[in-house]
Coordinates of C-alpha atoms and ligand atoms in Angstrom, one line a residue:
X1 CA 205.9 172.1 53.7
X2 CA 204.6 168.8 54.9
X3 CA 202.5 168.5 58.0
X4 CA 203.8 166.0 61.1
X5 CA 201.3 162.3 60.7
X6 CA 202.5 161.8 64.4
X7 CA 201.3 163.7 67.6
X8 CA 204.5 165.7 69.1
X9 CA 203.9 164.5 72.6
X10 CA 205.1 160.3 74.0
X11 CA 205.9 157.9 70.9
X12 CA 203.3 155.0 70.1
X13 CA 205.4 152.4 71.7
X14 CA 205.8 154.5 75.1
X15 CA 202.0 154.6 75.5
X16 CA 201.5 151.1 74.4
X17 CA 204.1 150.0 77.1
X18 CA 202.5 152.3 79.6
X19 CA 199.0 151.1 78.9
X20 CA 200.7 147.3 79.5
X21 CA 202.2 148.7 82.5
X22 CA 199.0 150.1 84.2
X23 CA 196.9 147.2 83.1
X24 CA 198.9 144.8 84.6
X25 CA 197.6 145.8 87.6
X26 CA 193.6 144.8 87.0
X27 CA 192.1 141.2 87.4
X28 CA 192.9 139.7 84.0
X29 CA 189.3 139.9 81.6
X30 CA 190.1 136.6 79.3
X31 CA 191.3 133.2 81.3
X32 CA 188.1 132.6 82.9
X33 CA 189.3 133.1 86.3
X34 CA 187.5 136.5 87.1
X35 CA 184.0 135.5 88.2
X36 CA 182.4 139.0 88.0
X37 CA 182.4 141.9 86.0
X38 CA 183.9 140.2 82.8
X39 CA 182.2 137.2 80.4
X40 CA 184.6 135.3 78.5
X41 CA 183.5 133.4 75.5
X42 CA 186.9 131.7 74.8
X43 CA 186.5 132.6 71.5
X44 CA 189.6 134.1 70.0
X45 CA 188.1 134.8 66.7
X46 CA 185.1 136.5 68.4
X47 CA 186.9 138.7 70.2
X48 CA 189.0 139.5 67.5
X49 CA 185.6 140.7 65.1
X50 CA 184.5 142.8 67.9
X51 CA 187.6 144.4 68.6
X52 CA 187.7 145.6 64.6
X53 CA 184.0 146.5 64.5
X54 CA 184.7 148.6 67.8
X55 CA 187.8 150.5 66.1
X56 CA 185.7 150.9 62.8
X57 CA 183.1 152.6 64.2
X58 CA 184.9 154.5 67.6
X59 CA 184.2 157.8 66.3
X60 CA 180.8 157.1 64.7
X61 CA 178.2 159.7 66.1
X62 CA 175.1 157.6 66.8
X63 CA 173.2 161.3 68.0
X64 CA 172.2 161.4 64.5
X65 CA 170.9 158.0 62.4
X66 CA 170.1 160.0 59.6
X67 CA 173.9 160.9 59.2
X68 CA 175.0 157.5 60.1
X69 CA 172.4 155.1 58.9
X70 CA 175.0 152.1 59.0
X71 CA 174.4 152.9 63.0
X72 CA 170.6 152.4 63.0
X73 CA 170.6 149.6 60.4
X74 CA 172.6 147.7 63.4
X75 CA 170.5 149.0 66.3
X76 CA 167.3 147.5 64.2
X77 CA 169.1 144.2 63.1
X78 CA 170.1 143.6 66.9
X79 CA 166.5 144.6 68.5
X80 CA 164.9 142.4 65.8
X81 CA 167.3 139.3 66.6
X82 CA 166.7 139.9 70.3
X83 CA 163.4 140.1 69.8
X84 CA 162.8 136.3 68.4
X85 CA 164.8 135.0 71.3
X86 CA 162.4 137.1 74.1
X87 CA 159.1 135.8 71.8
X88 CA 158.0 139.6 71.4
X89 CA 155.1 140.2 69.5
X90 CA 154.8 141.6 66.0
X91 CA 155.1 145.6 66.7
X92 CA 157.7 145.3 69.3
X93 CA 160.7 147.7 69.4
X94 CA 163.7 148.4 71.2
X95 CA 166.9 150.6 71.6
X96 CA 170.9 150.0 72.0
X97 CA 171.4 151.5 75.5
X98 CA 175.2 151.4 76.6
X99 CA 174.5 149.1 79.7
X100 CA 171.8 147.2 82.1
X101 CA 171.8 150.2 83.8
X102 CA 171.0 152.7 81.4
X103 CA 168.2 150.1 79.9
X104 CA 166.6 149.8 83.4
X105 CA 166.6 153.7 83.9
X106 CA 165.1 153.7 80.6
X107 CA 162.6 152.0 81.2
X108 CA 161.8 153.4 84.7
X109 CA 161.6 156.8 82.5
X110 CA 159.1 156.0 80.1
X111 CA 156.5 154.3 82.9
X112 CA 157.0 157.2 85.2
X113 CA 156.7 159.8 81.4
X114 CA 153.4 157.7 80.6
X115 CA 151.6 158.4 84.1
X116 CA 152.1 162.8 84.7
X117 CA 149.0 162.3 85.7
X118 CA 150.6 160.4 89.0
X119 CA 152.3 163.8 90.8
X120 CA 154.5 160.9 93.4
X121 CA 154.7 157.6 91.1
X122 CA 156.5 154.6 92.9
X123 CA 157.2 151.8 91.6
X124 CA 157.0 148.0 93.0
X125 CA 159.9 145.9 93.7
X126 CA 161.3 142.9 95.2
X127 CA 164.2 143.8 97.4
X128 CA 166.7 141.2 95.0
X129 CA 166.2 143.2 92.3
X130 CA 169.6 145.3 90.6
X131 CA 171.1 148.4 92.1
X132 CA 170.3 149.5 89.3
X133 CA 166.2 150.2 89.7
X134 CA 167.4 152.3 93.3
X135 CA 169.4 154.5 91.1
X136 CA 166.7 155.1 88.5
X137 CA 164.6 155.8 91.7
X138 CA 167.3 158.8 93.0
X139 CA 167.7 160.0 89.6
X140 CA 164.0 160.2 88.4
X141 CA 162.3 160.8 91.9
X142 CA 160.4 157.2 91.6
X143 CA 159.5 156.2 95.0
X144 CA 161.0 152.4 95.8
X145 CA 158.5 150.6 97.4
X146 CA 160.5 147.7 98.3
X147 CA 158.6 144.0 99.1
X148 CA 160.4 140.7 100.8
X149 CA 161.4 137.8 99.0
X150 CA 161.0 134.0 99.5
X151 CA 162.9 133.7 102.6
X152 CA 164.0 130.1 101.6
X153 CA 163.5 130.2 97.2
X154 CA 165.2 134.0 97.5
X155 CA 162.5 134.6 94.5
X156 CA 160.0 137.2 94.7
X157 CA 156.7 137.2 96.4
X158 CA 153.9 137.9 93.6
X159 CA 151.3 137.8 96.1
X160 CA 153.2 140.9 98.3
X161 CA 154.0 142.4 95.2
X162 CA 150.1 142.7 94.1
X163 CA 149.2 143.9 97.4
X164 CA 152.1 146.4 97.4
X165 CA 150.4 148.2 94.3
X166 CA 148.3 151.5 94.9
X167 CA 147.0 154.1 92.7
X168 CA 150.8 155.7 93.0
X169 CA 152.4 152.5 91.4
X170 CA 153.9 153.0 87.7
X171 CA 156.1 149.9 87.4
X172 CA 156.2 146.7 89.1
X173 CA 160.0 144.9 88.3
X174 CA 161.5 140.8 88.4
X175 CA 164.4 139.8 87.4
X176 CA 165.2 136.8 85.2
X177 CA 167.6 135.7 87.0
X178 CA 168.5 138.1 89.9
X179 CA 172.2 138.8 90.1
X180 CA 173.0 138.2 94.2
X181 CA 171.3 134.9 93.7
X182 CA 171.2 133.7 90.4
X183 CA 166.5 133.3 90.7
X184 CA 164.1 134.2 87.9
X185 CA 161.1 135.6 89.6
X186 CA 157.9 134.4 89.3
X187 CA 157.5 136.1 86.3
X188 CA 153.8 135.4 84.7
X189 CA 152.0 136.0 88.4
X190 CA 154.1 139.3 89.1
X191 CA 153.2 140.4 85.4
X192 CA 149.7 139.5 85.9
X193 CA 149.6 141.2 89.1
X194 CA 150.6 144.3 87.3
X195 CA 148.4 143.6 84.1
X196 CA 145.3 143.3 87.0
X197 CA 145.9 147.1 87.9
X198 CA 147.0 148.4 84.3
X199 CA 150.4 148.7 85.7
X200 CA 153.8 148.3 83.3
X201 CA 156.1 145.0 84.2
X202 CA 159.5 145.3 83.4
X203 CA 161.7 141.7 83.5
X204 CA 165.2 142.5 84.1
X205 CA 167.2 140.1 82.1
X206 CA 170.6 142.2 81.9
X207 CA 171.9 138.9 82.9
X208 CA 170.3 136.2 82.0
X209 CA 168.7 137.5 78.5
X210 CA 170.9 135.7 76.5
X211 CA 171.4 131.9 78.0
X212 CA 167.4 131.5 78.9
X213 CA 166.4 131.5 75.3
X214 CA 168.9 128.8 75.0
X215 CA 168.3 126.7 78.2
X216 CA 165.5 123.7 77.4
X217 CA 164.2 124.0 81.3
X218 CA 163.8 127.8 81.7
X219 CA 161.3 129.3 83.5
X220 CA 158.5 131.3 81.9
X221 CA 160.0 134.9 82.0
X222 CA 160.0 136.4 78.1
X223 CA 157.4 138.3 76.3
X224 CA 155.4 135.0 76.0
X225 CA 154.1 135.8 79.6
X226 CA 150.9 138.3 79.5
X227 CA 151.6 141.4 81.3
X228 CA 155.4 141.8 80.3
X229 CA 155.8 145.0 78.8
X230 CA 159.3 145.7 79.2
X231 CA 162.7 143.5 79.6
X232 CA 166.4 144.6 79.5
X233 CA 169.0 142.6 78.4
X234 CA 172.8 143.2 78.0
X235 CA 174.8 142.5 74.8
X236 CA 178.3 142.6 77.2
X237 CA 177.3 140.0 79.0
X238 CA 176.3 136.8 77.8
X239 CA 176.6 137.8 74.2
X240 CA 180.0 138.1 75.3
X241 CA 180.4 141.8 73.1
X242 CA 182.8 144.2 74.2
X243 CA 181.3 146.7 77.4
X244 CA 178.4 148.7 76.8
X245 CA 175.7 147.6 74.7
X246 CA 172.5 146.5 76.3
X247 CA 169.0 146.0 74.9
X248 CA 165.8 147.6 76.1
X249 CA 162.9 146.2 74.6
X250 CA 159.2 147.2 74.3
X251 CA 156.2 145.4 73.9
X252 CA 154.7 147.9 71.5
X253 CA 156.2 151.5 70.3
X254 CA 153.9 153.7 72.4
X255 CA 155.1 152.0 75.7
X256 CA 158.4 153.7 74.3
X257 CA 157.4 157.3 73.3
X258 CA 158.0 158.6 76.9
X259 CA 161.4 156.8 76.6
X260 CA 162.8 159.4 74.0
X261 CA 163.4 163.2 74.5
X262 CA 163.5 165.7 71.9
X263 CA 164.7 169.4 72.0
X264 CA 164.2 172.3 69.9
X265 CA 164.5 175.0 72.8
X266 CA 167.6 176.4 71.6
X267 CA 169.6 177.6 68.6
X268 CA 171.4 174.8 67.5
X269 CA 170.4 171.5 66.0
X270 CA 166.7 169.9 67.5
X271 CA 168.5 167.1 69.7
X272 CA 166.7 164.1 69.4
X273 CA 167.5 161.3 71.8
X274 CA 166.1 157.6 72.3
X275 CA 169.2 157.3 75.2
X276 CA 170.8 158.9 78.1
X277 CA 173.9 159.5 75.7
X278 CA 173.7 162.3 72.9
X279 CA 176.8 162.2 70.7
X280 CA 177.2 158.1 71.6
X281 CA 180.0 156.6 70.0
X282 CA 179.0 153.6 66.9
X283 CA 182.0 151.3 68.7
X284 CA 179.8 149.1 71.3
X285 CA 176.9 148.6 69.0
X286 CA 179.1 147.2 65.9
X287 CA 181.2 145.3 67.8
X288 CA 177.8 144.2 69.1
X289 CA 176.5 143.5 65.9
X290 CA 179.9 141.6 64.5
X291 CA 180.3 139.6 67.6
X292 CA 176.3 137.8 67.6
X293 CA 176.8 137.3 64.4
X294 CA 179.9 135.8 64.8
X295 CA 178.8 133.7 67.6
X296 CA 175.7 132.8 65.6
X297 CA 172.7 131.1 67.4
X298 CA 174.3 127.7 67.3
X299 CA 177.0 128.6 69.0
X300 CA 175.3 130.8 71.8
X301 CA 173.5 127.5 72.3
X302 CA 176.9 125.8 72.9
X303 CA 178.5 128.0 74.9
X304 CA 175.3 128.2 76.9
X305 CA 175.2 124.3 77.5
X306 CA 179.0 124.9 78.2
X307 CA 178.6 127.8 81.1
X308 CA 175.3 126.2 82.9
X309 CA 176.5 122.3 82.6
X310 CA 179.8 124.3 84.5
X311 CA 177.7 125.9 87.5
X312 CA 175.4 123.0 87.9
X313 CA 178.4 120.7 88.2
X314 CA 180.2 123.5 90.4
X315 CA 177.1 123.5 92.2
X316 CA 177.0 119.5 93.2
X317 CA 180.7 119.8 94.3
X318 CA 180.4 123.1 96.3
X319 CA 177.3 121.6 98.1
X320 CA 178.9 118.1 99.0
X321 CA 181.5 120.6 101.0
X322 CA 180.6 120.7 104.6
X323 CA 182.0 124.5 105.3
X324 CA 179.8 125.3 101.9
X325 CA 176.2 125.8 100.4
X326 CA 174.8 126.7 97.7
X327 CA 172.0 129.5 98.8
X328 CA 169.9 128.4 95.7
X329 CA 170.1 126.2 92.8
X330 CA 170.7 127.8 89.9
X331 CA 168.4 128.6 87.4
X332 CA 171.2 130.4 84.7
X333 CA 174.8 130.2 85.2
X334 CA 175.2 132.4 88.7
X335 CA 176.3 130.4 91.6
X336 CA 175.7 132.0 95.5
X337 CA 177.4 130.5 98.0
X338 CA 177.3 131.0 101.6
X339 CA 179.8 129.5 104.3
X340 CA 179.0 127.8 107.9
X341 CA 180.4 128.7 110.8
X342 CA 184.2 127.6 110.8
X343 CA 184.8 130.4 107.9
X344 CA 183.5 133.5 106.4
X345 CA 182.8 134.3 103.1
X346 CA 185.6 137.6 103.1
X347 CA 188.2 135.4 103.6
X348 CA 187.8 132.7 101.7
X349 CA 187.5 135.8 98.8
X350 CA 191.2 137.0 100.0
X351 CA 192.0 133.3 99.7
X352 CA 190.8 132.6 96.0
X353 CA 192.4 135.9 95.0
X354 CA 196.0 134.9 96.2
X355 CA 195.3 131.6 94.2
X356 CA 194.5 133.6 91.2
X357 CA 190.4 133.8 91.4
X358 CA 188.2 136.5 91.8
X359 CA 184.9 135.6 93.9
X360 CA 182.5 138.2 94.3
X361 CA 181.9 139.0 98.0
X362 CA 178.0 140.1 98.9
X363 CA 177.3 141.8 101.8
X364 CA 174.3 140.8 104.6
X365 CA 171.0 142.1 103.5
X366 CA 167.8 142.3 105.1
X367 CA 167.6 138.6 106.5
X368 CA 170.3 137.2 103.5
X369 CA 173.5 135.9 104.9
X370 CA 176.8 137.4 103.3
X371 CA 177.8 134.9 100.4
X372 CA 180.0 135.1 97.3
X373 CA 178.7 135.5 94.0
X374 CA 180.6 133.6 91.2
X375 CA 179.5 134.3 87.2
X376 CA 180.6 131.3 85.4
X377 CA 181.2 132.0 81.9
X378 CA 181.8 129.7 79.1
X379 CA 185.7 130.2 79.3
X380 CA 185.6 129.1 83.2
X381 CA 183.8 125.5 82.3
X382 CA 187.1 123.8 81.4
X383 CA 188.8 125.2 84.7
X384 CA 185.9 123.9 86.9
X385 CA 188.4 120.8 88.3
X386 CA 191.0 123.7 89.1
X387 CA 188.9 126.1 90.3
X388 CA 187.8 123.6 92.6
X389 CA 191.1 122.5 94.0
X390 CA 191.4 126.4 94.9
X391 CA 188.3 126.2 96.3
X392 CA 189.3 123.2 98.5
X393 CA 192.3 124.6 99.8
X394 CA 190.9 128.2 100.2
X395 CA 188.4 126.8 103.0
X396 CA 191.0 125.0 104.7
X397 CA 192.8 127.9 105.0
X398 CA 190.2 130.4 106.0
X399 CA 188.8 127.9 108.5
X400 CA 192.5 127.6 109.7
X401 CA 192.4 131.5 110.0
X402 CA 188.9 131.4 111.5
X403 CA 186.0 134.0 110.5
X404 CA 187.4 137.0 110.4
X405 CA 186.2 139.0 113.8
X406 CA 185.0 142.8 114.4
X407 CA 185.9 144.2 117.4
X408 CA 182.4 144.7 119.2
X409 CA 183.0 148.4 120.3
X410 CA 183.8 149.0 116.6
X411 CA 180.6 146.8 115.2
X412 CA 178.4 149.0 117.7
X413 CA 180.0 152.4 116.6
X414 CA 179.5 151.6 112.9
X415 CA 176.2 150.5 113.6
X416 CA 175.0 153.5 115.5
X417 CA 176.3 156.1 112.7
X418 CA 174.6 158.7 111.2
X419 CA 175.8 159.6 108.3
X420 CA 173.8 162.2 107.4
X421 CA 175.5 163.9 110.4
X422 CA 179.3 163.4 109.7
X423 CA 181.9 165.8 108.2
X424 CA 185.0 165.3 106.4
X425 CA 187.2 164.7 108.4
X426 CA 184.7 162.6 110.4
X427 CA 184.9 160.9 107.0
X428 CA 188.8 160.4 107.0
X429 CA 189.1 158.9 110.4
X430 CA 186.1 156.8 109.2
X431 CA 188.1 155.3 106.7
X432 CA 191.1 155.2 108.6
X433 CA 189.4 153.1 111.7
X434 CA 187.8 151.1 108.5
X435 CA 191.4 150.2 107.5
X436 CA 190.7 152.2 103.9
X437 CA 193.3 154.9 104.5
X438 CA 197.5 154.8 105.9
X439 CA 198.4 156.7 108.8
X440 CA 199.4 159.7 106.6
X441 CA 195.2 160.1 105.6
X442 CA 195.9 159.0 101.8
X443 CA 194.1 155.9 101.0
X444 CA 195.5 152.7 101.1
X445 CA 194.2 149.7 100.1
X446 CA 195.2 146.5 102.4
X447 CA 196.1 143.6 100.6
X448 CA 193.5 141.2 102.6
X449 CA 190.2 142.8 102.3
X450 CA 188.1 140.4 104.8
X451 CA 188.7 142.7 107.5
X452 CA 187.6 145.9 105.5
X453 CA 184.4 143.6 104.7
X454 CA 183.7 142.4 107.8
X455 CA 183.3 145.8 109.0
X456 CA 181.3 146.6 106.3
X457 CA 178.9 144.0 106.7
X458 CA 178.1 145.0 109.9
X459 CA 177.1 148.4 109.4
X460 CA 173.7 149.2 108.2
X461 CA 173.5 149.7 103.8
X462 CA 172.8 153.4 104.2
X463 CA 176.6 153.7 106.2
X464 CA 177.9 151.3 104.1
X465 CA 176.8 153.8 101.2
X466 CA 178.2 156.8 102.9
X467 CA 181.9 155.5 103.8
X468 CA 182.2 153.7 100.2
X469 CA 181.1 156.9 98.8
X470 CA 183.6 159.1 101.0
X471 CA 186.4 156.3 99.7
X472 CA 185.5 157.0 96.0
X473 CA 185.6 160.5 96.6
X474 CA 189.2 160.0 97.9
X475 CA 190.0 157.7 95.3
X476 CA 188.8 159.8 92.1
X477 CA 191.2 162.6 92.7
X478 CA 194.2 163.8 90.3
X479 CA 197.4 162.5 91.4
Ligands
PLP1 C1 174.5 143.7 85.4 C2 173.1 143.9 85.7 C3 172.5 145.1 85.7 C4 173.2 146.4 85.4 O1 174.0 146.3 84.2 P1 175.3 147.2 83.9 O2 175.6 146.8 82.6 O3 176.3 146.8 85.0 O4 174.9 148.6 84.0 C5 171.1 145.2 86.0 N1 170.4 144.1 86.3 C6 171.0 142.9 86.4 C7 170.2 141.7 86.8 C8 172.4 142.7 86.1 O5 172.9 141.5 86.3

């Protein structure tokens, strides 16, 4: 009797056309019109090498290199290459994480597993760097101990930063660049800061690990700097590799060791783990591997000329607009902008998005304006002129609209919450006054969001934190 070759449940096509169906729906991840949370290379072939290396090796098991040594042969071949753009030293290593985030909370592990000495370790930061380190902080019981930046440079204060140490610190942290404004840190006197006081420095280059090699006027910020021990660096982003793969690199292997765990407290096999992951799927870290070799260094070096030539030339034409600024110039191929007082920057996101661009709203912080964040990848650079015409008649409009107003008895409720105090259904009618949720309680998301931001951006972060995370909980639930 022969056995069925197809599943007995919906035909191929069916799913394919419902997959098509649902992701119609998402902001389009190729075009070069979604200025966050996708890179484009523009590269066709590229994306084609990936996408076959990430089916080839989709149900790969990289929880074991010994079974599936084509896996670590690509891990090592990756660190080594990223290694000779970040000028580590001979005995350096590193590890295929799945993201920035797991790299950073990687490296926050092995710091905090090299002190046990230290019963309350804390580690040093400027308050621009990722979301990221504040999560590796909840998750490993790190105390954040968080220091202002340049109020006018948005780049971190070295001198604060040194003074900020004490016998708790593990880690101090800067960014190359930061992702709300697009800085590198003043890497060499934060690292030496930290080098003074036998303290790890971790350079968070998630973003901009893979155009700084290639830019002739970067700031100091690699491995070349004394003092760096640590930096992250993300494969899917400017390496423009299908998401999640990420590079965490090490100085020298024992700054690793408390990186990796290892157990042999049970009756199955010892699990031996260099990542958060256990059974991690081989998919990311081929198509990793097939598209930087695709790319090749010459043509990272293009596409990097490409994306940065874009945001400075962005940059000149958003500044030469009198509603707009650029907060900082750029030292990658991030872009902040900020608006003056005849817009605000929620609208002016509503009105890119009905003209077919995603800008990435940022709420105030501290003593930072509310601006919007825009990633320009190489595949944007030939759409500058049109995303500027947007651009153009997005401020008209939102200055025809006028900033977008809170109601002042609503501002001052929001800002006098406690969340720590509210219930569920406090919760519900939370995100029902917010405009988060229809009459009927089920969640429904407006179609201009500037009002939902506005109120946002008035409350304090920890609120903001608590009604977001009350929405996701409403979100994330079967249908
Ligand atoms: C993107 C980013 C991260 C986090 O990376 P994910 O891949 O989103 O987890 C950390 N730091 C910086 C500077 C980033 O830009």
């Amino acid at each position: 009797m022969n056995e069925p070759t197809t599943g007995e449940g919906w035909p191929r096509e069916r799913i394919l056309a419902q997959l098509a169906a649902l992701q119609a729906h998402d902001l389009p991840a190729h075009g070069g019109r979604t200025l966050a949370y996708v890179y484009d290379s523009g590269l066709a072939e590229a994306d084609a090498v990936g996408l076959e290396a990430l089916a080839m090796f989709a149900a790969s098991n990289g929880l074991d290199p010994t079974a599936f040594p084509s896996l670590l042969t690509m891990e090592n071949d990756l660190v080594g290459r990223a290694g000779r753009l970040l000028d580590a030293p001979d005995g350096f290593v590193g590890t295929v994480t799945s993201g920035g985030t797991e790299s950073v909370l990687l490296a926050i592990l092995a710091a905090r597993g090299s002190r046990p000495e230290v019963t309350a370790p804390s580690m040093v930061l400027p308050t621009t760097a990722h979301a990221a380190f504040h999560k590796a902080a909840h998750y490993f019981g790190v105390r954040r101990v968080l220091v202002d930046v340049d109020p006018v440079t948005y780049r971190a204060d070295p001198d604060a930063m040194a003074h900020a140490i004490d016998e708790t610190t593990v880690l101090l942290v800067a960014s190359a660049p930061s992702y709300a404004h697009g800085v590198v840190d003043p890497v060499p006197q934060i690292a030496a800061a930290a080098a003074a006081r036998g303290v790890r420095c971790h350079v968070d280059a998630c973003i901009g690990g893979w155009v700084l090699p290639f830019l002739d006027d970067a700031p100091p910020w690699s491995f070349a700097v004394d003092g760096v021990t640590s930096i992250s660096v993300d494969l899917h982003k400017y390496a423009y590799t299908p998401k999640g793969a990420s590079l965490l690199l090490h100085r020298e292997p024992g700054l690793r060791r408390a990186q990796y765990f290892a157990s042999a407290d049970w009756p199955g096999y010892t699990m031996l783990n260099s990542t958060v992951q256990s059974t991690k799927s081989g998919g990311p870290l081929a198509a990793a591997w097939a598209v930087v070799h695709h790319i090749g260094d010459d043509g990272y070096r293009r596409l990097v000329r490409e994306a940065r030539d874009a945001t400075l030339a962005l940059a000149d034409a958003i500044d030469a607009m009198p509603a707009l600024s650029v907060v900082a110039r750029p030292d990658t191929t991030l872009l902040t902008v900020a608006t003056d007082g005849t817009c605000d920057v929620f609208t002016l996101a509503d009105e890119m998005l009905a003209r077919g661009w995603f800008v990435q709203p940022q709420m105030t912080y501290r003593s930072m304006p509310p601006t919007l964040h825009v990633t320009l990848s190489a595949a944007t650079a030939p759409s500058v002129p049109d995303f500027l015409v947007a651009l153009h008649d997005a401020v008209a409009a939102a200055q025809q609209a006028g900033p977008v107003a809170v109601a002042p008895e609503l501002a001052a409720m929001t800002a006098a919450l406690d969340p720590t105090t509210l219930d569920d259904t406090a919760f519900d009618t939370l995100l029902q006054v917010a405009g988060l949720a229809g009459a009927d309680g089920r969640l429904a998301l407006p179609e201009r969001m500037a009002p939902v931001n506005a109120l946002l951006d008035v409350a304090p972060p920890a609120v903001r934190e608590a009604l977001l995370l009350a929405f996701l909980d409403r979100l994330s639930r079967p249908a």
